[in-house]
Coordinates of C-alpha atoms in Angstrom, one line a residue:
M1 CA -118.7 9.1 155.8
S2 CA -116.9 7.4 158.6
T3 CA -113.3 8.4 158.9
S4 CA -112.0 5.0 159.9
S5 CA -113.6 2.9 157.1
V6 CA -113.7 4.1 153.6
P7 CA -114.9 2.2 150.4
R8 CA -112.4 1.4 147.7
P9 CA -112.9 0.4 144.1
E10 CA -112.2 -3.3 144.7
P11 CA -112.9 -5.3 147.8
A12 CA -110.1 -5.5 150.3
A13 CA -109.0 -8.7 152.0
P14 CA -110.3 -8.6 155.6
S15 CA -107.6 -7.7 158.1
R16 CA -107.0 -9.9 161.1
P17 CA -107.8 -8.5 164.5
S18 CA -105.0 -7.2 166.5
G19 CA -104.4 -5.8 170.0
P20 CA -104.4 -2.1 170.7
F21 CA -100.6 -1.9 170.2
G22 CA -100.5 -4.2 167.2
L23 CA -98.5 -2.9 164.2
P24 CA -100.5 -1.1 161.4
R25 CA -101.5 -3.3 158.5
F26 CA -98.8 -1.9 156.2
A27 CA -96.1 -3.3 158.5
R28 CA -97.9 -6.7 158.7
R29 CA -99.1 -7.4 155.2
G30 CA -96.4 -6.1 152.9
T31 CA -96.6 -3.4 150.2
P32 CA -99.8 -2.9 148.2
E33 CA -99.8 -3.7 144.5
G34 CA -98.0 -1.1 142.4
A35 CA -96.1 0.6 145.2
V36 CA -92.6 -0.2 143.9
P37 CA -93.1 1.5 140.4
A38 CA -94.8 4.5 142.0
L39 CA -91.9 4.9 144.5
A40 CA -89.4 4.4 141.8
L41 CA -91.0 7.3 139.9
F42 CA -90.9 9.5 143.0
A43 CA -87.3 8.6 143.6
A44 CA -86.3 9.3 140.0
V45 CA -87.9 12.7 139.9
R46 CA -86.6 13.8 143.2
L47 CA -83.1 12.5 142.4
A48 CA -83.2 14.5 139.2
G49 CA -84.2 17.5 141.3
I50 CA -81.2 17.0 143.5
V51 CA -78.9 16.6 140.4
A52 CA -80.4 19.9 139.0
V53 CA -79.5 21.7 142.2
I54 CA -76.0 20.3 142.2
L55 CA -75.4 21.2 138.6
T56 CA -76.7 24.8 139.2
N57 CA -74.5 25.2 142.2
T58 CA -71.5 23.9 140.1
L59 CA -72.2 26.3 137.3
R60 CA -72.4 29.2 139.7
G61 CA -69.1 28.3 141.3
R62 CA -70.5 27.2 144.6
P63 CA -70.0 23.9 146.6
P64 CA -72.3 21.4 144.9
L65 CA -74.2 20.3 148.1
R66 CA -74.0 23.6 150.0
T67 CA -77.6 24.9 149.3
L68 CA -79.0 21.4 150.0
A69 CA -77.8 21.2 153.5
H70 CA -77.0 24.8 154.6
S71 CA -79.9 27.0 153.3
W72 CA -81.8 29.4 155.5
D73 CA -83.5 27.5 158.3
S74 CA -81.1 24.5 157.8
R75 CA -78.4 26.5 159.5
W76 CA -80.6 26.9 162.6
Y77 CA -81.4 23.2 162.8
L78 CA -77.8 22.3 162.4
H79 CA -76.8 24.7 165.1
I80 CA -79.4 23.3 167.5
A81 CA -78.2 19.8 166.7
A82 CA -74.7 20.8 167.6
E83 CA -75.1 23.2 170.5
G84 CA -78.6 22.8 171.8
Y85 CA -81.2 25.5 172.4
G86 CA -80.5 29.0 173.7
H87 CA -77.1 29.5 171.9
K88 CA -78.1 31.4 168.7
I89 CA -79.9 34.7 168.1
W90 CA -80.3 37.0 165.2
L91 CA -81.1 40.7 165.3
T92 CA -83.1 41.8 162.3
P93 CA -82.6 45.2 160.6
H94 CA -85.8 46.2 162.4
G95 CA -84.4 45.3 165.8
A96 CA -86.5 42.1 166.4
V97 CA -84.6 39.4 168.4
Q98 CA -85.0 36.1 166.6
T99 CA -84.1 33.0 168.7
D100 CA -83.7 29.3 168.0
W101 CA -86.7 28.5 170.2
A102 CA -88.8 29.1 167.1
F103 CA -87.6 25.8 165.7
F104 CA -89.1 22.6 166.9
P105 CA -86.8 19.9 168.4
L106 CA -87.5 16.5 166.6
Y107 CA -85.4 17.2 163.4
P108 CA -82.3 18.5 165.2
A109 CA -82.6 15.6 167.7
L110 CA -82.5 13.1 164.8
I111 CA -79.6 14.9 163.2
R112 CA -77.6 14.7 166.4
A113 CA -78.5 11.0 166.9
L114 CA -77.3 10.1 163.4
D115 CA -74.2 12.3 163.7
T116 CA -73.3 10.5 166.9
V117 CA -73.7 6.9 165.7
L118 CA -72.6 7.3 162.1
P119 CA -69.4 8.8 160.5
L120 CA -71.4 11.7 159.0
T121 CA -71.1 15.5 159.1
P122 CA -74.2 17.2 160.6
G123 CA -75.2 18.4 157.1
Q124 CA -74.9 14.9 155.7
A125 CA -77.0 13.5 158.7
A126 CA -79.6 16.2 158.1
L127 CA -79.9 15.3 154.4
L128 CA -80.1 11.6 155.2
V129 CA -83.0 12.2 157.7
A130 CA -84.8 14.3 155.1
W131 CA -84.3 11.8 152.2
I132 CA -85.4 8.8 154.3
A133 CA -88.4 10.7 155.5
A134 CA -89.3 11.7 152.0
A135 CA -89.3 8.1 150.9
V136 CA -91.5 7.1 153.9
A137 CA -93.9 9.9 153.2
A138 CA -94.2 9.0 149.5
Y139 CA -95.0 5.4 150.4
G140 CA -97.7 6.7 152.8
V141 CA -99.2 8.8 150.0
Y142 CA -99.3 5.7 147.8
V143 CA -100.9 3.5 150.5
I144 CA -103.6 6.1 151.2
G145 CA -104.3 6.6 147.6
H146 CA -104.5 2.9 147.0
L147 CA -106.8 2.4 150.0
L148 CA -109.2 5.0 148.8
Y149 CA -109.0 5.0 145.0
G150 CA -107.0 2.1 143.7
R151 CA -103.6 1.7 142.0
G152 CA -104.0 4.1 139.1
V153 CA -104.9 7.1 141.2
A154 CA -102.4 6.2 143.9
T155 CA -99.6 6.2 141.3
A156 CA -100.8 9.5 139.9
L157 CA -101.0 11.0 143.4
V158 CA -97.4 10.0 144.2
G159 CA -96.2 11.3 140.8
L160 CA -98.0 14.7 141.3
W161 CA -96.6 15.0 144.8
A162 CA -93.1 14.5 143.4
V163 CA -93.5 17.4 140.9
M164 CA -95.0 20.1 143.0
P165 CA -93.2 23.4 142.3
H166 CA -91.6 23.4 145.7
A167 CA -91.1 19.6 146.0
V168 CA -87.3 20.2 146.0
E169 CA -87.8 21.2 149.6
L170 CA -88.7 17.6 150.5
T171 CA -85.1 16.7 149.8
I172 CA -83.1 19.5 151.4
A173 CA -82.2 19.8 155.1
Y174 CA -85.7 21.1 156.1
T175 CA -88.5 19.6 158.2
E176 CA -91.1 19.3 155.5
S177 CA -90.3 15.7 154.6
L178 CA -90.1 14.6 158.3
F179 CA -93.4 16.3 159.2
A180 CA -95.0 14.9 156.0
A181 CA -94.0 11.3 156.8
L182 CA -95.3 11.5 160.4
A183 CA -98.6 13.3 159.4
I184 CA -99.3 11.0 156.4
W185 CA -99.0 7.8 158.3
S186 CA -101.1 9.3 161.1
L187 CA -103.8 10.0 158.5
Y188 CA -103.5 6.4 157.3
C189 CA -103.9 5.1 160.9
V190 CA -107.0 7.3 161.3
L191 CA -108.5 5.9 158.1
K192 CA -107.8 2.3 159.4
G193 CA -109.1 3.0 162.9
R194 CA -105.7 2.7 164.5
W195 CA -106.2 5.5 167.0
L196 CA -103.3 5.0 169.3
W197 CA -100.9 4.9 166.4
A198 CA -102.6 8.0 164.9
G199 CA -102.3 9.9 168.1
A200 CA -98.7 9.0 168.7
L201 CA -97.6 9.9 165.2
A202 CA -99.5 13.2 165.4
A203 CA -97.8 13.9 168.7
L204 CA -94.4 13.3 167.0
A205 CA -95.5 15.5 164.1
G206 CA -96.2 18.2 166.6
L207 CA -92.6 18.0 167.7
A208 CA -91.4 18.5 164.1
R209 CA -93.1 21.7 162.9
P210 CA -95.5 24.3 164.2
S211 CA -98.0 23.0 161.6
G212 CA -98.2 19.9 163.8
F213 CA -101.2 21.8 165.0
A214 CA -102.9 20.8 161.8
M215 CA -102.3 17.1 162.3
A216 CA -103.5 17.2 165.9
G217 CA -106.6 19.1 164.9
A218 CA -107.3 16.6 162.1
V219 CA -107.1 13.6 164.5
V220 CA -109.2 15.3 167.2
L221 CA -111.9 16.3 164.6
A222 CA -111.9 12.8 163.1
A223 CA -112.2 11.3 166.5
G224 CA -115.0 13.6 167.5
Y225 CA -116.9 12.8 164.3
E226 CA -116.5 9.1 164.8
A227 CA -117.8 9.3 168.4
W228 CA -120.8 11.4 167.3
H229 CA -121.5 9.1 164.3
R230 CA -121.5 6.0 166.6
R231 CA -123.3 7.8 169.4
G232 CA -120.4 7.5 171.8
R233 CA -120.0 3.7 171.3
V234 CA -116.3 3.9 170.5
P235 CA -113.2 2.1 171.9
W236 CA -111.1 3.7 174.6
R237 CA -108.3 3.8 172.1
L238 CA -110.1 6.5 170.1
W239 CA -110.2 8.8 173.1
A240 CA -106.6 8.0 174.0
G241 CA -105.5 8.8 170.5
A242 CA -107.3 12.1 170.5
V243 CA -105.6 13.1 173.8
L244 CA -102.2 12.0 172.5
A245 CA -102.4 13.9 169.3
P246 CA -101.8 17.5 170.5
L247 CA -99.3 16.6 173.2
G248 CA -96.2 17.1 171.1
F249 CA -97.2 20.6 169.9
L250 CA -98.5 21.7 173.2
G251 CA -95.5 20.3 175.1
Y252 CA -93.0 22.3 173.1
V253 CA -95.1 25.5 173.2
L254 CA -95.3 25.2 177.0
W255 CA -91.6 24.4 177.3
V256 CA -90.7 27.6 175.3
G257 CA -93.1 29.5 177.5
T258 CA -91.1 28.4 180.6
R259 CA -87.9 29.5 179.0
V260 CA -89.2 32.9 178.0
G261 CA -91.0 33.4 181.4
D262 CA -94.5 33.5 180.0
L263 CA -96.0 30.0 180.1
F264 CA -98.9 30.5 177.6
G265 CA -97.7 33.4 175.6
G266 CA -93.9 33.0 175.4
Y267 CA -93.9 30.8 172.4
F268 CA -96.1 33.2 170.4
T269 CA -93.8 36.1 171.5
V270 CA -90.9 34.2 170.0
Q271 CA -92.7 33.6 166.8
S272 CA -93.8 37.2 166.5
A273 CA -90.1 38.2 166.2
W274 CA -90.1 36.1 163.0
D275 CA -93.2 37.9 161.8
S276 CA -95.1 34.6 162.2
R277 CA -98.6 35.1 163.7
F278 CA -102.2 34.4 162.8
D279 CA -103.5 37.7 161.5
F280 CA -106.6 36.5 159.7
G281 CA -105.1 37.1 156.3
A282 CA -104.1 40.8 156.8
G283 CA -100.5 40.1 155.9
S284 CA -101.4 38.0 152.8
A285 CA -103.8 40.8 151.6
R286 CA -101.0 43.4 151.9
F287 CA -98.6 41.1 150.0
V288 CA -101.1 40.5 147.2
K289 CA -101.8 44.2 146.9
A290 CA -98.1 45.1 146.7
L291 CA -97.4 42.4 144.2
L292 CA -100.3 43.5 141.9
L293 CA -99.3 47.2 142.2
H294 CA -95.6 47.0 142.1
G295 CA -94.8 43.5 140.7
G296 CA -92.3 41.1 142.1
G297 CA -89.8 38.4 141.3
V298 CA -90.5 34.9 140.0
V299 CA -90.4 33.3 143.4
Y300 CA -93.1 35.5 144.8
T301 CA -95.3 35.3 141.7
V302 CA -95.1 31.5 141.8
A303 CA -95.8 31.5 145.6
L304 CA -99.0 33.4 145.0
L305 CA -100.1 31.1 142.2
V306 CA -99.4 28.0 144.4
V307 CA -101.3 29.4 147.3
A308 CA -104.3 30.3 145.1
A309 CA -104.2 26.9 143.5
G310 CA -104.2 25.4 147.0
V311 CA -107.4 27.2 147.9
L312 CA -109.0 26.1 144.7
L313 CA -107.9 22.5 145.1
F314 CA -109.2 22.5 148.6
A315 CA -112.7 23.4 147.3
L316 CA -112.4 20.6 144.8
L317 CA -111.3 18.2 147.5
C318 CA -114.4 19.0 149.5
L319 CA -116.6 18.5 146.5
D320 CA -114.9 15.2 145.8
G321 CA -116.3 13.7 149.0
A322 CA -112.9 12.8 150.5
P323 CA -112.8 11.4 154.1
L324 CA -113.1 14.0 156.8
V325 CA -109.6 13.5 158.2
L326 CA -108.0 14.4 154.9
V327 CA -110.2 17.4 154.4
A328 CA -109.5 18.6 157.9
F329 CA -105.8 18.2 157.6
A330 CA -105.5 19.9 154.2
G331 CA -108.0 22.6 155.3
I332 CA -106.2 23.6 158.4
L333 CA -102.9 23.8 156.5
V334 CA -104.5 26.0 153.8
L335 CA -106.0 28.2 156.6
L336 CA -102.7 28.6 158.3
V337 CA -101.0 29.6 155.1
V338 CA -103.7 32.1 153.9
A339 CA -104.5 33.6 157.3
G340 CA -101.0 33.6 158.7
S341 CA -98.3 36.3 158.3
G342 CA -94.7 35.7 157.4
S343 CA -92.6 35.6 154.3
F344 CA -94.9 34.8 151.4
S345 CA -92.1 33.0 149.5
S346 CA -92.1 30.3 152.3
K347 CA -95.8 29.6 152.2
P348 CA -95.8 27.1 149.3
R349 CA -93.6 24.7 151.3
F350 CA -96.0 24.8 154.2
L351 CA -98.5 23.2 151.7
L352 CA -96.2 20.4 150.7
P353 CA -97.5 17.9 153.3
A354 CA -101.1 18.7 152.2
F355 CA -101.1 16.0 149.5
P356 CA -104.9 15.5 149.7
L357 CA -105.2 18.7 147.8
L358 CA -103.8 16.7 144.8
V359 CA -106.5 14.0 144.9
P360 CA -108.8 15.7 142.3
L361 CA -105.8 16.2 139.9
A362 CA -104.6 12.7 140.5
R363 CA -108.1 11.3 139.6
A364 CA -108.2 13.4 136.5
L365 CA -104.7 12.4 135.4
A366 CA -105.5 8.7 136.0
R367 CA -108.6 9.0 133.8
T368 CA -106.5 10.7 131.1
W369 CA -104.0 7.9 131.2
R370 CA -106.6 5.3 130.6
V371 CA -108.0 7.0 127.5
R372 CA -105.1 9.2 126.2
P373 CA -101.8 7.9 127.7
G374 CA -99.7 10.1 125.3
Q375 CA -101.4 13.2 126.5
A376 CA -101.0 12.2 130.1
V377 CA -97.3 11.6 129.6
L378 CA -96.9 15.0 127.9
V379 CA -98.6 16.8 130.8
Y380 CA -96.6 15.0 133.4
G381 CA -93.4 15.6 131.6
A382 CA -94.1 19.3 131.4
L383 CA -94.9 19.4 135.1
T384 CA -91.7 17.6 135.9
L385 CA -89.6 20.0 133.8
V386 CA -91.1 23.0 135.5
S387 CA -90.6 21.4 138.9
L388 CA -86.9 20.6 138.3
M389 CA -86.1 24.1 136.9
F390 CA -88.0 26.0 139.5
G391 CA -86.5 23.8 142.3
A392 CA -83.0 24.5 141.2
Y393 CA -83.7 28.2 140.8
V394 CA -85.4 28.7 144.2
T395 CA -82.7 26.6 146.0
A396 CA -79.5 27.6 144.2
V397 CA -80.2 31.0 142.6
A398 CA -82.9 33.0 144.2
R399 CA -82.2 35.0 147.4
S400 CA -85.8 34.8 148.7
P401 CA -86.4 32.9 151.9
L402 CA -87.2 29.2 151.4

């Protein structure tokens, strides 16, 4: 199947031709049918998640918004926004030297920009960026779902994305929502053949998170498939987009290398101090063995279940015949989570941007809604309750790394 043209349940109105730098269709043609109710559902669920965190903090005698804006990695991003790079290190109990170069620059740059022009604290600016990005990402999820499967599945897709177990991390001062927004709209541009936009957005995603590598890889793979499918008769914009896509990630990796004194290996040395490396699943295997032999807390058990579900859903996505670019993006993220080391409690949030994994569930939920709406509401209500409770727990109660 071509990655730039995908059939949908009902015929779409033909789009007018535009130049290579024309705006994507979503900016020219308005919102697709049903987007507003779907986004209202997303906003309501995530607002309820924020309220749940605030109430939990209040009951525990903590500042209500503290854990939303100042949890774990958030403190590093806020420090970079205020002071720049090279001013904060942390010595772990094992003697590893962790530096702020492990954190990509786009999010702190946006925090600093908002803090400069608006009367906000850095924490408030960080939350505003995250919340706006989450809304933009949710809209992108709906637009892609509507393009491929129609209104019902698109609504279910947005709804399920809102109630993922770790969806609360879309609305705290973390980079997941920003990366998701850029990656999702890059995916949409690939599906619509807007290769320059796809490459530019993928490059920005590569400046937001290390997993920008997944978005760059998806664009390059999709472009290569399109070129092969058309026997090389493709526009120059396709090649330009493929070249643009990895520049953000590669540019930051090389910049860190120059700061460390090892152009190609410096960034990976920095990440190793955070126990973040590609070890072909050895770390994950050790974690699973320890959890099975000795048990673990709720956070780690849920993390294992989420990762296992991600692997299963990826297999179902492949069987579902989804477009290559969606399969590639989700597959690379799943591979990075399973075959990479690092704190296992953080792995589920790395899968948050991989919304294509939810497509098989969204199609099943949409079918259930058509024939047994009461059952669909009951299932979704249960998922929402679990998401809100777990989100409040992992953010305001648990001491495990987010």
